[in-house]
Short mmCIF file of C-alpha atoms in Angstrom, two decimals:
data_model
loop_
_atom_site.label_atom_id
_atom_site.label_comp_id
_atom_site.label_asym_id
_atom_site.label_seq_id
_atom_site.Cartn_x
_atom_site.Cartn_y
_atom_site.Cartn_z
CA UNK A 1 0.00 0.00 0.00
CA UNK A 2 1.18 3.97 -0.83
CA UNK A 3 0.29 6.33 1.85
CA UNK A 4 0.05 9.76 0.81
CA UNK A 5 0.16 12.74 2.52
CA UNK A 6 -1.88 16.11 1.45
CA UNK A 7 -1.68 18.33 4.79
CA UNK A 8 -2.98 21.23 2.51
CA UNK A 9 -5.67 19.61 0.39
CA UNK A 10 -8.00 21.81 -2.05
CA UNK A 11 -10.34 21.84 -4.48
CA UNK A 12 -8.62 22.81 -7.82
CA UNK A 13 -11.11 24.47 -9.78
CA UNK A 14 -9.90 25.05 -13.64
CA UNK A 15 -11.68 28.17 -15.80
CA UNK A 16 -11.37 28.60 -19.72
CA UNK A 17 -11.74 32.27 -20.49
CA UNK A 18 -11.56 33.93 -23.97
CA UNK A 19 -9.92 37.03 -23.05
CA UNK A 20 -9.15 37.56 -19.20
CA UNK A 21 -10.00 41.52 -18.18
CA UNK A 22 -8.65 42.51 -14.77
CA UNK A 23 -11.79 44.77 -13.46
CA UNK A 24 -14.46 43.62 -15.76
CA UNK A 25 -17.11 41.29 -15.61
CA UNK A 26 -15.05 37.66 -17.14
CA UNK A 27 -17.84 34.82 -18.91
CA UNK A 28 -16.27 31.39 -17.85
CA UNK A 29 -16.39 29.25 -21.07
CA UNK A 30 -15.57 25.94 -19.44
CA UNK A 31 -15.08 24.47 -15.88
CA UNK A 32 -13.81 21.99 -14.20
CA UNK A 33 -13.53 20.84 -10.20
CA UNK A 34 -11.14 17.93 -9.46
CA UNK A 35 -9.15 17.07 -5.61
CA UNK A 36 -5.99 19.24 -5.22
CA UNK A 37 -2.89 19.15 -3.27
CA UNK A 38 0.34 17.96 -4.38
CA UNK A 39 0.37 15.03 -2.24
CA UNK A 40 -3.16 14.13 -3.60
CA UNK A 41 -1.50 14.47 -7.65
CA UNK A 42 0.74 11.60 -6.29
CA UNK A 43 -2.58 9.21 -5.32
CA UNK A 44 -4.32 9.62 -8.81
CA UNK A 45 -1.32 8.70 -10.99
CA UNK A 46 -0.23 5.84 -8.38
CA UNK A 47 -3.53 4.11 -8.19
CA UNK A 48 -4.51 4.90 -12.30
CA UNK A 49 -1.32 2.47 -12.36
CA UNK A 50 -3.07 -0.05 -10.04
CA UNK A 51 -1.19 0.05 -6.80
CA UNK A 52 -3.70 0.56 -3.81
CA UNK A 53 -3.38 4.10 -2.39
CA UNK A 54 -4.63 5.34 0.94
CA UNK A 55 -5.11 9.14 1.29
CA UNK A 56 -4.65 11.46 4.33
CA UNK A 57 -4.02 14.72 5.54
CA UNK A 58 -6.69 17.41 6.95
CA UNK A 59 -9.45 17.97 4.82
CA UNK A 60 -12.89 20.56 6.55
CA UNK A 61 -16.14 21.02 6.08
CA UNK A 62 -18.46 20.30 3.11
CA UNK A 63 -15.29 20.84 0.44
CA UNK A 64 -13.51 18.32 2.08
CA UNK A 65 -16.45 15.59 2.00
CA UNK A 66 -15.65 17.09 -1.72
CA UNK A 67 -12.79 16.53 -2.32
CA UNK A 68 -13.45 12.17 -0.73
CA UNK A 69 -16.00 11.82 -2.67
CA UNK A 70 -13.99 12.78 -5.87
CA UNK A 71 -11.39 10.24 -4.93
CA UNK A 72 -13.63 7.84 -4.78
CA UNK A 73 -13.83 7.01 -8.91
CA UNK A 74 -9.53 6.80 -8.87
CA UNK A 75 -10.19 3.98 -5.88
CA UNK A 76 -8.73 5.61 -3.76
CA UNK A 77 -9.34 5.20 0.22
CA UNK A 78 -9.40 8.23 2.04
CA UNK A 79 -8.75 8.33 5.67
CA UNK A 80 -8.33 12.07 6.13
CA UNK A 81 -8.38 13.90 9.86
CA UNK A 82 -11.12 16.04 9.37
CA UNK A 83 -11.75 19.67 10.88
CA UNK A 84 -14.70 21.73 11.06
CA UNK A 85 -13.21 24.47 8.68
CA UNK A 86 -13.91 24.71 5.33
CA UNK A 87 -10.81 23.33 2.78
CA UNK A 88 -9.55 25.28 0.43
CA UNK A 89 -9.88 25.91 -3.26
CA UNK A 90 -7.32 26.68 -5.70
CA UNK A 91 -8.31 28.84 -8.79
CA UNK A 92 -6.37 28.29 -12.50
CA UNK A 93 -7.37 30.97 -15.09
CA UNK A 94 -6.56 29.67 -17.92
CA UNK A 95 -6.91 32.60 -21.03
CA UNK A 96 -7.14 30.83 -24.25
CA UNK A 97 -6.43 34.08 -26.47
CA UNK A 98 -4.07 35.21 -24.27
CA UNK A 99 -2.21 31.57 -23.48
CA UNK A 100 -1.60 33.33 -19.85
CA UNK A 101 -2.29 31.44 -16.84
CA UNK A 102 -2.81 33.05 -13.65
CA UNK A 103 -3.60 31.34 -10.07
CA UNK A 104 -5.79 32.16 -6.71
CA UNK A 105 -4.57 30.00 -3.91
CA UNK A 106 -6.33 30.37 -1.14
CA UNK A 107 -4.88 29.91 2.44
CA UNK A 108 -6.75 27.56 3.67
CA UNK A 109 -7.92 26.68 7.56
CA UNK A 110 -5.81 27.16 10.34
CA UNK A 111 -4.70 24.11 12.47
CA UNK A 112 -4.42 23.88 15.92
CA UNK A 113 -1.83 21.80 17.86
CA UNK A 114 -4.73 19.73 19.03
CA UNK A 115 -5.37 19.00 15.56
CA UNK A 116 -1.80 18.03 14.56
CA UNK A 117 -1.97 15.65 17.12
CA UNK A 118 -5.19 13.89 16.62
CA UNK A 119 -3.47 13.40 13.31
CA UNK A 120 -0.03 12.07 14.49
CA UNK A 121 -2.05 9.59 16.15
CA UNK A 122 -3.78 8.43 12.81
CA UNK A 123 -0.94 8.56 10.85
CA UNK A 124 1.26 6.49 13.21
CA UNK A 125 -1.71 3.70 12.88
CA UNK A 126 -1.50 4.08 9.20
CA UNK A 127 2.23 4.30 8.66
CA UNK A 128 1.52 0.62 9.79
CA UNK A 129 -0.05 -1.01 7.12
CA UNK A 130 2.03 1.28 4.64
CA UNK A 131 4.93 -0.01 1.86
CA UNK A 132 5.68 3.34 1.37
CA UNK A 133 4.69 7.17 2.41
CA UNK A 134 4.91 10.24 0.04
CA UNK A 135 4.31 13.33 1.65
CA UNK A 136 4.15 16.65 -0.71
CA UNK A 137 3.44 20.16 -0.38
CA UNK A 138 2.63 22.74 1.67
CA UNK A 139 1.26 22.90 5.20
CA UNK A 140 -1.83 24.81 6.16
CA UNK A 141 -1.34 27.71 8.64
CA UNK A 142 -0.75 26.58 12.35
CA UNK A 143 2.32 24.28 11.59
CA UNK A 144 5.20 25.02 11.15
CA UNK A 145 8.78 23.76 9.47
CA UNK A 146 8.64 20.78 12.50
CA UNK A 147 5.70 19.49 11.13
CA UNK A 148 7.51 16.90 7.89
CA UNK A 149 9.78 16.88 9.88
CA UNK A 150 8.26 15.02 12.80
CA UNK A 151 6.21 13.05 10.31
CA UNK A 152 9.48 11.81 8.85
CA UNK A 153 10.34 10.33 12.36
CA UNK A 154 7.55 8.47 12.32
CA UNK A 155 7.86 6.73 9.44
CA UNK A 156 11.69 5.84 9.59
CA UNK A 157 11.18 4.67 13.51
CA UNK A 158 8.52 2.32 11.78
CA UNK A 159 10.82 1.17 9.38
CA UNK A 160 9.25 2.21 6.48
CA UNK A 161 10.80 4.42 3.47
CA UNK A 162 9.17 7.62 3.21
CA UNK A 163 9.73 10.83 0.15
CA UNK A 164 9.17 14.33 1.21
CA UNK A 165 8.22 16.52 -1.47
CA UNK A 166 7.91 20.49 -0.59
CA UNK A 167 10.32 23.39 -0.29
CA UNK A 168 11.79 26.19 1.66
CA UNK A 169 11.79 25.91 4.99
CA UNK A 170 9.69 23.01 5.29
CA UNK A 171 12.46 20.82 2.78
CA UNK A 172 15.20 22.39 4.82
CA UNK A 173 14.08 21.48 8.06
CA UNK A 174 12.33 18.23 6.83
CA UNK A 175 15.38 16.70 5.61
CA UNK A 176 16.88 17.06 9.35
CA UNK A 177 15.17 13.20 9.84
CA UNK A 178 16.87 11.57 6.88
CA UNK A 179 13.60 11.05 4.43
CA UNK A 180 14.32 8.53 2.28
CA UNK A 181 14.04 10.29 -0.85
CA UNK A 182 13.84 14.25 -1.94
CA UNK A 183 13.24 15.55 -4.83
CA UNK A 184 14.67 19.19 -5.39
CA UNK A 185 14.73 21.48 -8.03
CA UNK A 186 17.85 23.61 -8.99
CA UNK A 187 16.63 26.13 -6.96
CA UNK A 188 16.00 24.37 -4.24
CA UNK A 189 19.91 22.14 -4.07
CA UNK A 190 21.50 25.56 -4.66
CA UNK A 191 19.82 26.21 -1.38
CA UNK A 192 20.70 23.37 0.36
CA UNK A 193 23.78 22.99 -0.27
CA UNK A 194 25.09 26.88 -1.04
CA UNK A 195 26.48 25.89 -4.29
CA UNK A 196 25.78 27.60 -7.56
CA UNK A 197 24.92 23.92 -9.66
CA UNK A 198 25.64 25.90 -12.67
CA UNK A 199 26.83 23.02 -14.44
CA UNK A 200 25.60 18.72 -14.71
CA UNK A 201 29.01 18.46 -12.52
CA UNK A 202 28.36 20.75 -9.89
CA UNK A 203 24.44 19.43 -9.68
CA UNK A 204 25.78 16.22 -9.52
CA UNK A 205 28.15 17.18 -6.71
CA UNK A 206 25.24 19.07 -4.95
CA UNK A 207 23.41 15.78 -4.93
CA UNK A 208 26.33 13.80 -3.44
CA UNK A 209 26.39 16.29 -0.18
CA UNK A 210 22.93 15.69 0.29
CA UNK A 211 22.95 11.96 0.00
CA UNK A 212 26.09 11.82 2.12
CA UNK A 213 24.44 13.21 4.89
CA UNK A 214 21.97 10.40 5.02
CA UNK A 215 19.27 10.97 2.09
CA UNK A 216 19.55 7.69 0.60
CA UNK A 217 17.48 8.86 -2.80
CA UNK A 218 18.31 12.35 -4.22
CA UNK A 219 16.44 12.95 -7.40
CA UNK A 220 16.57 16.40 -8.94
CA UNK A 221 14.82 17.08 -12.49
CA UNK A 222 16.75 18.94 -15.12
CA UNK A 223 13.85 19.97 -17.28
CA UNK A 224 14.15 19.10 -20.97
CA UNK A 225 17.11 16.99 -19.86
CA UNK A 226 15.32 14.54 -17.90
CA UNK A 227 16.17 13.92 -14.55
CA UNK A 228 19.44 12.88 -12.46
CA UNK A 229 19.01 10.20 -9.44
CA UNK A 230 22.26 10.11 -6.86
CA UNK A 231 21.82 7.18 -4.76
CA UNK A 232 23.72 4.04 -3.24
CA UNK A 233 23.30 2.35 -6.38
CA UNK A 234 25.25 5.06 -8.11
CA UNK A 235 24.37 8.23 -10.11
CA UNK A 236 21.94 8.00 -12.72
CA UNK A 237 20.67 10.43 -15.66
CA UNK A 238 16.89 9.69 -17.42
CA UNK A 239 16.78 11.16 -21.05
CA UNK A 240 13.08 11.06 -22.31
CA UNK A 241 11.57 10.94 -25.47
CA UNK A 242 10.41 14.41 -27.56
CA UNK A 243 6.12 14.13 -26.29
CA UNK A 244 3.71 16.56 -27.09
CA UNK A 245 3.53 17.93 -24.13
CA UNK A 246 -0.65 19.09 -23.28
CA UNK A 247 -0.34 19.92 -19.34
CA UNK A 248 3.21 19.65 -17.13
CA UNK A 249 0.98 20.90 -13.68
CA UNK A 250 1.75 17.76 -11.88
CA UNK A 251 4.30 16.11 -13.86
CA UNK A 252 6.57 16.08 -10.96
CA UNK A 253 4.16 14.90 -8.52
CA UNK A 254 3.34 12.15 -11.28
CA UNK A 255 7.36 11.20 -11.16
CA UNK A 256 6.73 10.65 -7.19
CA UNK A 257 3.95 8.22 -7.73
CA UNK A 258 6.13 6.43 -10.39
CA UNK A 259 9.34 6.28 -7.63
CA UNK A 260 6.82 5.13 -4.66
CA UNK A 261 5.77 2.32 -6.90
CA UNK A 262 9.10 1.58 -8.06
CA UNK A 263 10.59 2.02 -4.28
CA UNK A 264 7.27 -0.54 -3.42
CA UNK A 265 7.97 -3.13 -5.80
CA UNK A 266 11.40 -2.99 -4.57
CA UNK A 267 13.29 -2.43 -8.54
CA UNK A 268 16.59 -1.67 -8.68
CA UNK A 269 17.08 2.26 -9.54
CA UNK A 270 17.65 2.37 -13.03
CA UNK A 271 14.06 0.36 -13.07
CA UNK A 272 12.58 2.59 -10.60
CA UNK A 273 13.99 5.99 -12.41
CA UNK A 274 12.57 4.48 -15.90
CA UNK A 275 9.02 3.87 -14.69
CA UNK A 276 9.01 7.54 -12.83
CA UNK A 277 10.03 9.21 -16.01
CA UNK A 278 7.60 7.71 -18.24
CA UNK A 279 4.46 8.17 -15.84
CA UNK A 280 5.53 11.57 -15.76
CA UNK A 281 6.39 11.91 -19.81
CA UNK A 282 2.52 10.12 -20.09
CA UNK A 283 1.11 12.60 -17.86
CA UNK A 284 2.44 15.52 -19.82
CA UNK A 285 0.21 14.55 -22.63
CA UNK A 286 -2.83 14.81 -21.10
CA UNK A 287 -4.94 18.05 -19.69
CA UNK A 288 -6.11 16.73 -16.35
CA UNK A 289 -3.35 17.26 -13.94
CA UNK A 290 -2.08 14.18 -11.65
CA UNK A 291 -3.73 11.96 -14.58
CA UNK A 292 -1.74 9.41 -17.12
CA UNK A 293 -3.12 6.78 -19.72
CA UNK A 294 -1.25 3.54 -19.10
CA UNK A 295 -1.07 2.80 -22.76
CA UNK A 296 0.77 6.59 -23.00
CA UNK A 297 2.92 4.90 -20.40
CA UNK A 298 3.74 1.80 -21.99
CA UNK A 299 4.44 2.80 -24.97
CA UNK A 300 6.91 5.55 -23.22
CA UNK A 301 8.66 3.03 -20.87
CA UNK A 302 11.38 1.33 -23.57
CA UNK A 303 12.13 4.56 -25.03
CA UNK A 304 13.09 6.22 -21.44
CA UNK A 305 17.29 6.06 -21.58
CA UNK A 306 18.97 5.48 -18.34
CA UNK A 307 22.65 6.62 -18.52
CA UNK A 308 24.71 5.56 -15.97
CA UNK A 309 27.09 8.50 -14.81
CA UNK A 310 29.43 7.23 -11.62
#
């Protein structure tokens, strides 16, 4: 089983516009409402490949009994804390004369420390039956940069291999308990580490820090270059075929899925890095974010090159 972890769940709500006016009176000409969170764009892709998936996080009010029920045709089991609050929703403009995109994110509830721990004590009973954890995203307001990074604990003092997925503080003092696996961008080694990764070399290098101080799995995704994995098994670039790419919202949370399943099944990375890249290339091509056909995928998979590096 993948446990994944959404502490920030939404609703994503998608509008088409023809022509987006700031201060005018905008006719939506399509809509569309579908379970948000980065940690929830991890579920949809693992269990559309067929691996069961059990969902929590906080989720409030009537838009969270939303945002279950839409899980529900991905079979997907939800076991969510639940708060009286209302969840959030996240708005995407999209401007189809304009090809601008422009986002609303709403805050969201705030949690208590009574309601962190009512959740710690779900999650630890969860963590339990769990192969594997992937925890994304941000955190609502009322936690803090402890919060991953006592969920973390959890799961390594059960045993269990665990991803964190999110940034800033919350990466930097998440990756204090050793996850199992990050997945940083540029950006985000440059500020772990202090170097300027200007170069494949000096990424590379970057990574090695990181996984020397006890990250086991440091994956960091070089765009239209693929992807480069540093691990025990050695270092490891994915080169992916030319797609035509429809939607990339997601396609990173889509590579998670693919390494929990790969990290579940137990493959050996170059295995593991493969099936990530081409559940992520497959989800590229389609316009529903955290969404892949597996026929996209399969046909993908042989063409995904693994070089091996060191």
């Amino acid at each position: 089983m993948i446990l994944t972890v959404t502490l920030n769940a939404a609703i994503d709500k998608r509008y088409v516009v023809e022509g987006y006016k700031v201060g005018e009176v905008n006719r939506v000409k399509e809509c569309a409402y579908v379970p948000g969170g980065k940690g929830l764009n991890v579920s949809k892709p693992a269990a559309i490949y067929g691996a069961e998936v059990v969902a929590t996080g906080f989720v409030g009010g009537h838009a969270g009994n939303y945002i279950e029920e839409k899980l529900l045709p991905f079979h997907i089991k939800s076991d969510f804390y639940h708060v009286e609050a209302e969840s959030r929703s996240c708005i995407n403009i999209w401007d189809e004369v304009n090809h601008v995109q422009t986002e609303f994110l709403e805050p969201g509830f705030t949690l208590t420390p009574e309601d962190f721990a009512g959740f710690t004590e779900k999650f630890q009973g969860l963590v339990q039956k769990a192969d594997v954890v992937a925890m994304s995203g941000s955190v609502p307001k009322g936690l803090d940069g402890t919060a991953y990074q006592k969920l973390v604990k959890i799961v390594k003092d059960a045993g269990k291999p665990v991803i964190l997925d999110t940034s800033g503080k919350l990466l930097e003092m998440g990756i204090e308990s050793c996850p199992t696996m990050i997945k940083p961008n540029i950006d985000e080694i440059r500020m772990l580490t202090g170097t300027s990764c200007d170069n494949l070399e000096e990424i590379i290098e970057a990574a090695k820090a990181i996984h020397e101080k006890g990250i086991e799995i440091v994956a960091v995704s070089l765009g239209g270059d693929g992807s480069i994995v540093v691990c025990g098994e050695g270092v490891f670039q994915a080169k992916v075929p030319k797609i035509d790419a429809v939607n990339t919202v997601g396609c990173g949370d889509s590579m998670i899925a693919g390494f929990a399943l790969g990290i579940s099944e137990k493959l050996p990375m170059e295995e593991i890095l493969r099936k990530a890249s081409a559940i992520s290339a497959a989800a590229a091509m389609r316009e529903e974010t955290g969404f892949f056909v597996k026929k996209d995928m399969e046909e993908i998979l042989p063409k995904v090159q693994i070089i091996r590096l060191d």
